[in-house]
Tab-separated table of C-alpha atoms (C1' of nucleotides) in Angstrom:
chain	number	residue	atom	x	y	z
A	1	UNK	CA	0.000	0.000	0.000
A	2	UNK	CA	1.235	3.414	-0.902
A	3	UNK	CA	1.793	5.560	2.138
A	4	UNK	CA	2.665	9.229	1.820
A	5	UNK	CA	5.051	8.991	4.743
A	6	UNK	CA	7.194	6.522	2.825
A	7	UNK	CA	6.633	7.692	-0.696
A	8	UNK	CA	7.241	11.384	-0.184
A	9	UNK	CA	9.655	11.734	2.712
A	10	UNK	CA	12.732	10.666	0.833
A	11	UNK	CA	16.338	11.733	0.947
A	12	UNK	CA	17.427	13.454	-2.302
A	13	UNK	CA	19.301	10.414	-3.566
A	14	UNK	CA	16.322	8.150	-2.958
A	15	UNK	CA	13.961	10.614	-4.602
A	16	UNK	CA	16.175	10.755	-7.674
A	17	UNK	CA	16.233	6.972	-7.930
A	18	UNK	CA	12.443	6.856	-7.619
A	19	UNK	CA	12.037	9.449	-10.362
A	20	UNK	CA	14.033	7.346	-12.802
A	21	UNK	CA	11.870	4.358	-11.995
A	22	UNK	CA	8.539	6.193	-12.202
A	23	UNK	CA	9.397	7.966	-15.438
A	24	UNK	CA	9.384	4.610	-17.199
A	25	UNK	CA	5.740	4.193	-16.317
A	26	UNK	CA	4.593	7.392	-18.006
A	27	UNK	CA	2.234	6.984	-20.938
A	28	UNK	CA	3.242	9.341	-23.751
A	29	UNK	CA	0.237	8.568	-25.938
A	30	UNK	CA	-3.205	10.074	-25.532
A	31	UNK	CA	-5.477	8.123	-23.221
A	32	UNK	CA	-8.041	10.724	-22.341
A	33	UNK	CA	-11.692	10.308	-21.452
A	34	UNK	CA	-14.137	12.715	-23.077
A	35	UNK	CA	-13.315	16.006	-21.400
A	36	UNK	CA	-16.111	17.592	-19.380
A	37	UNK	CA	-13.980	19.190	-16.657
A	38	UNK	CA	-10.452	20.614	-16.595
A	39	UNK	CA	-8.587	21.428	-13.397
A	40	UNK	CA	-5.793	23.922	-12.845
A	41	UNK	CA	-3.446	23.346	-9.922
A	42	UNK	CA	-0.812	25.530	-8.307
A	43	UNK	CA	1.017	25.879	-5.018
A	44	UNK	CA	1.737	28.896	-2.876
A	45	UNK	CA	3.369	29.459	0.505
A	46	UNK	CA	2.540	31.311	3.713
A	47	UNK	CA	4.217	31.991	7.038
A	48	UNK	CA	7.526	32.660	5.413
A	49	UNK	CA	7.354	29.279	3.720
A	50	UNK	CA	6.312	27.182	6.711
A	51	UNK	CA	2.843	26.536	5.306
A	52	UNK	CA	2.182	25.104	1.848
A	53	UNK	CA	-1.059	26.140	0.208
A	54	UNK	CA	-2.421	23.981	-2.637
A	55	UNK	CA	-5.049	25.505	-4.905
A	56	UNK	CA	-7.284	23.818	-7.455
A	57	UNK	CA	-9.782	25.490	-9.760
A	58	UNK	CA	-12.214	23.147	-11.493
A	59	UNK	CA	-13.631	24.411	-14.767
A	60	UNK	CA	-16.450	23.074	-16.907
A	61	UNK	CA	-15.201	22.500	-20.425
A	62	UNK	CA	-17.461	24.043	-23.052
A	63	UNK	CA	-16.071	24.422	-26.573
A	64	UNK	CA	-18.849	26.861	-27.371
A	65	UNK	CA	-17.688	29.461	-24.872
A	66	UNK	CA	-13.976	28.622	-24.553
A	67	UNK	CA	-11.714	30.136	-23.420
A	68	UNK	CA	-14.435	31.446	-21.134
A	69	UNK	CA	-15.051	28.493	-18.849
A	70	UNK	CA	-17.362	28.310	-15.873
A	71	UNK	CA	-15.754	27.764	-12.484
A	72	UNK	CA	-17.384	24.725	-10.915
A	73	UNK	CA	-15.355	24.447	-7.722
A	74	UNK	CA	-12.369	25.994	-5.961
A	75	UNK	CA	-10.245	24.288	-3.327
A	76	UNK	CA	-7.548	25.696	-1.056
A	77	UNK	CA	-5.780	23.172	1.143
A	78	UNK	CA	-3.032	23.983	3.655
A	79	UNK	CA	-0.340	21.752	5.159
A	80	UNK	CA	2.970	22.251	6.925
A	81	UNK	CA	5.776	22.528	4.390
A	82	UNK	CA	7.807	19.321	4.450
A	83	UNK	CA	10.970	20.024	2.531
A	84	UNK	CA	12.903	22.843	0.854
A	85	UNK	CA	12.882	23.633	-2.827
A	86	UNK	CA	15.533	21.649	-4.624
A	87	UNK	CA	15.745	22.055	-8.415
A	88	UNK	CA	14.607	18.772	-9.960
A	89	UNK	CA	12.794	17.580	-6.844
A	90	UNK	CA	9.921	20.032	-6.811
A	91	UNK	CA	7.232	17.354	-6.854
A	92	UNK	CA	8.333	15.919	-3.517
A	93	UNK	CA	7.861	19.327	-1.933
A	94	UNK	CA	4.535	20.242	-3.522
A	95	UNK	CA	2.559	17.131	-4.455
A	96	UNK	CA	1.621	16.016	-0.925
A	97	UNK	CA	-0.336	19.235	-0.404
A	98	UNK	CA	-1.801	18.957	-3.894
A	99	UNK	CA	-3.128	15.481	-3.089
A	100	UNK	CA	-4.821	16.870	0.002
A	101	UNK	CA	-6.567	19.380	-2.204
A	102	UNK	CA	-7.658	16.763	-4.739
A	103	UNK	CA	-9.188	14.705	-1.942
A	104	UNK	CA	-11.472	17.625	-1.185
A	105	UNK	CA	-12.570	17.963	-4.791
A	106	UNK	CA	-16.078	16.598	-5.344
A	107	UNK	CA	-15.606	15.880	-9.049
A	108	UNK	CA	-12.410	14.615	-10.626
A	109	UNK	CA	-11.440	16.225	-13.954
A	110	UNK	CA	-10.476	14.310	-17.094
A	111	UNK	CA	-7.515	16.664	-17.621
A	112	UNK	CA	-5.250	18.615	-15.280
A	113	UNK	CA	-3.017	21.572	-16.051
A	114	UNK	CA	-0.173	22.010	-13.576
A	115	UNK	CA	2.085	24.976	-12.924
A	116	UNK	CA	5.494	23.434	-13.606
A	117	UNK	CA	7.158	20.961	-15.962
A	118	UNK	CA	5.762	17.695	-17.309
A	119	UNK	CA	8.511	15.555	-18.873
A	120	UNK	CA	10.724	18.565	-19.558
A	121	UNK	CA	12.851	17.475	-16.625
A	122	UNK	CA	16.342	15.934	-16.296
A	123	UNK	CA	14.798	12.585	-15.392
A	124	UNK	CA	11.528	13.091	-17.279
A	125	UNK	CA	9.480	13.457	-14.118
A	126	UNK	CA	8.499	17.040	-13.505
A	127	UNK	CA	5.663	17.766	-11.094
A	128	UNK	CA	2.945	17.441	-13.740
A	129	UNK	CA	4.196	14.023	-14.801
A	130	UNK	CA	4.540	12.814	-11.223
A	131	UNK	CA	1.066	14.030	-10.273
A	132	UNK	CA	-0.468	12.439	-13.352
A	133	UNK	CA	1.080	9.089	-12.533
A	134	UNK	CA	-0.097	9.228	-8.939
A	135	UNK	CA	-3.678	10.170	-9.828
A	136	UNK	CA	-3.643	8.188	-13.067
A	137	UNK	CA	-5.055	11.148	-14.953
A	138	UNK	CA	-3.887	13.071	-18.028
A	139	UNK	CA	-1.695	16.037	-17.041
A	140	UNK	CA	0.005	18.899	-18.843
A	141	UNK	CA	2.821	20.978	-17.400
A	142	UNK	CA	2.818	24.711	-18.071
A	143	UNK	CA	5.903	26.420	-16.660
A	144	UNK	CA	6.777	30.077	-16.681
A	145	UNK	CA	10.477	29.375	-17.096
A	146	UNK	CA	12.815	26.655	-18.279
A	147	UNK	CA	14.241	23.894	-16.143
A	148	UNK	CA	15.725	21.573	-18.735
A	149	UNK	CA	16.217	21.305	-22.487
A	150	UNK	CA	17.351	23.596	-25.260
A	151	UNK	CA	15.455	25.511	-27.914
A	152	UNK	CA	15.659	28.046	-30.700
A	153	UNK	CA	14.108	31.471	-30.395
A	154	UNK	CA	10.336	31.300	-30.688
A	155	UNK	CA	8.256	33.397	-33.094
A	156	UNK	CA	6.691	36.622	-31.901
A	157	UNK	CA	3.090	35.872	-32.825
A	158	UNK	CA	0.576	34.422	-30.407
A	159	UNK	CA	0.468	30.671	-30.996
A	160	UNK	CA	4.005	30.380	-32.372
A	161	UNK	CA	6.047	27.634	-30.799
A	162	UNK	CA	9.352	25.852	-31.114
A	163	UNK	CA	10.401	22.427	-29.819
A	164	UNK	CA	12.133	22.067	-26.472
A	165	UNK	CA	14.718	19.328	-26.914
A	166	UNK	CA	17.158	17.253	-24.889
A	167	UNK	CA	19.346	14.368	-25.996
A	168	UNK	CA	17.815	14.206	-29.467
A	169	UNK	CA	14.290	13.985	-28.125
A	170	UNK	CA	11.502	16.531	-28.047
A	171	UNK	CA	10.389	16.951	-24.452
A	172	UNK	CA	8.095	19.915	-24.786
A	173	UNK	CA	7.442	23.201	-26.535
A	174	UNK	CA	8.219	26.840	-25.965
A	175	UNK	CA	4.918	28.553	-26.712
A	176	UNK	CA	4.274	32.237	-27.352
A	177	UNK	CA	0.941	32.268	-25.570
A	178	UNK	CA	0.648	36.001	-25.880
A	179	UNK	CA	2.322	38.483	-28.223
A	180	UNK	CA	5.242	40.425	-26.791
A	181	UNK	CA	5.304	38.394	-23.594
A	182	UNK	CA	7.850	35.865	-22.430
A	183	UNK	CA	6.822	32.412	-23.702
A	184	UNK	CA	5.605	29.537	-21.536
A	185	UNK	CA	7.088	26.043	-21.474
A	186	UNK	CA	4.524	23.367	-22.251
A	187	UNK	CA	5.338	19.716	-21.725
A	188	UNK	CA	3.125	16.650	-21.507
A	189	UNK	CA	2.879	14.866	-18.181
A	190	UNK	CA	1.014	11.551	-18.248
A	191	UNK	CA	-1.422	9.987	-20.723
A	192	UNK	CA	-1.119	12.798	-23.269
A	193	UNK	CA	1.055	13.695	-26.247
A	194	UNK	CA	2.811	16.994	-26.847
A	195	UNK	CA	0.579	17.731	-29.823
A	196	UNK	CA	-2.582	17.228	-27.805
A	197	UNK	CA	-1.107	19.161	-24.889
A	198	UNK	CA	-0.535	22.169	-27.121
A	199	UNK	CA	-4.055	21.919	-28.510
A	200	UNK	CA	-5.584	22.040	-25.051
A	201	UNK	CA	-3.367	24.838	-23.848
A	202	UNK	CA	-4.159	26.982	-26.874
A	203	UNK	CA	-7.855	26.200	-26.555
A	204	UNK	CA	-7.847	27.429	-22.979
A	205	UNK	CA	-5.883	30.552	-23.773
A	206	UNK	CA	-7.643	33.857	-23.249
A	207	UNK	CA	-5.807	37.072	-23.928
A	208	UNK	CA	-3.417	36.258	-21.097
A	209	UNK	CA	-0.074	34.509	-20.908
A	210	UNK	CA	-1.341	31.507	-18.965
A	211	UNK	CA	-4.234	29.245	-19.996
A	212	UNK	CA	-7.348	29.770	-17.847
A	213	UNK	CA	-6.948	26.691	-15.608
A	214	UNK	CA	-3.463	27.583	-14.372
A	215	UNK	CA	-4.093	31.322	-14.477
A	216	UNK	CA	-6.994	30.946	-12.059
A	217	UNK	CA	-5.198	28.390	-9.893
A	218	UNK	CA	-2.211	30.709	-9.801
A	219	UNK	CA	-4.375	33.526	-8.541
A	220	UNK	CA	-6.056	31.325	-5.953
A	221	UNK	CA	-2.721	30.002	-4.681
A	222	UNK	CA	-1.217	33.448	-4.552
A	223	UNK	CA	-1.149	35.455	-1.402
A	224	UNK	CA	-2.235	38.846	-2.678
A	225	UNK	CA	-5.809	38.486	-3.883
A	226	UNK	CA	-7.003	35.653	-1.685
A	227	UNK	CA	-6.799	36.305	2.033
A	228	UNK	CA	-6.455	33.732	4.821
A	229	UNK	CA	-9.499	33.367	7.058
B	1	DG	C1'	35.812	21.570	-12.152
B	2	DC	C1'	32.292	25.300	-13.518
B	3	DG	C1'	27.536	26.822	-14.376
B	4	DA	C1'	22.375	25.941	-14.429
B	5	DC	C1'	18.663	25.306	-11.692
B	6	DA	C1'	10.332	24.509	-12.387
B	7	DG	C1'	8.388	26.806	-7.758
C	1	DA	C1'	7.829	30.669	-4.239
C	2	DT	C1'	8.078	35.204	-1.260
C	3	DC	C1'	9.436	40.073	0.421
C	4	DT	C1'	7.028	44.849	-1.961
C	5	DT	C1'	4.974	50.711	-4.749
C	6	DG	C1'	4.873	52.834	-8.109
C	7	DT	C1'	5.204	53.018	-12.804
C	8	DC	C1'	5.917	52.246	-17.922
C	9	DG	C1'	3.313	50.641	-21.954
C	10	DC	C1'	-0.443	48.682	-24.901
DNA sequence: GCGACAG
DNA sequence: ATCTTGTCGC
């Protein structure tokens, strides 16, 4: 039986070994149920970092009104922070709190957009990939900056993108989600291809840099506009 | 050995 | 990520 105490409280070397093992279980091909709900997930911190705040925004998918999607549910879940930020091991710091938030969600989505990398990671297991494997749900990683991989300059027009590559493999895409704004890094997590990931991200793109699911989750996880009760 | 380094 | 006000630009 999987127990968070044993699966998440690992020493860096053990976590790295686990990532290599789990990455082999990722499904790179699309295996997605008909999408009716999409969730955006992000993490924030309080108390100078002592408290981790996981936020989820559940949206009803409606191609007729997209990218304007109705908010069905919002969850904010707090837990004591368990470990520091270590590049490459982000999921071990943030996923435990995220799981607590998903447990409070009344309806599970068919697709999740996560703030962070999918397989665009040195061991192919960014937070979006790790979360997807754990929940066994399709996930897409949308990061605001690069962690791993190389790429050419991306076009200036909204929608332009260029491959993010590492070791002769394409691990994601650098997408100009909004003209004149720094591009976002899109990479598939679990049960979804890069092509399909880009389609969904673009479909959920308003006139902002981030697609609606992560933009709203970002805002909910952030300290400034939501206030602790 | 020297940088780079999601959030 | 977070600490923080005003300010430049579309």
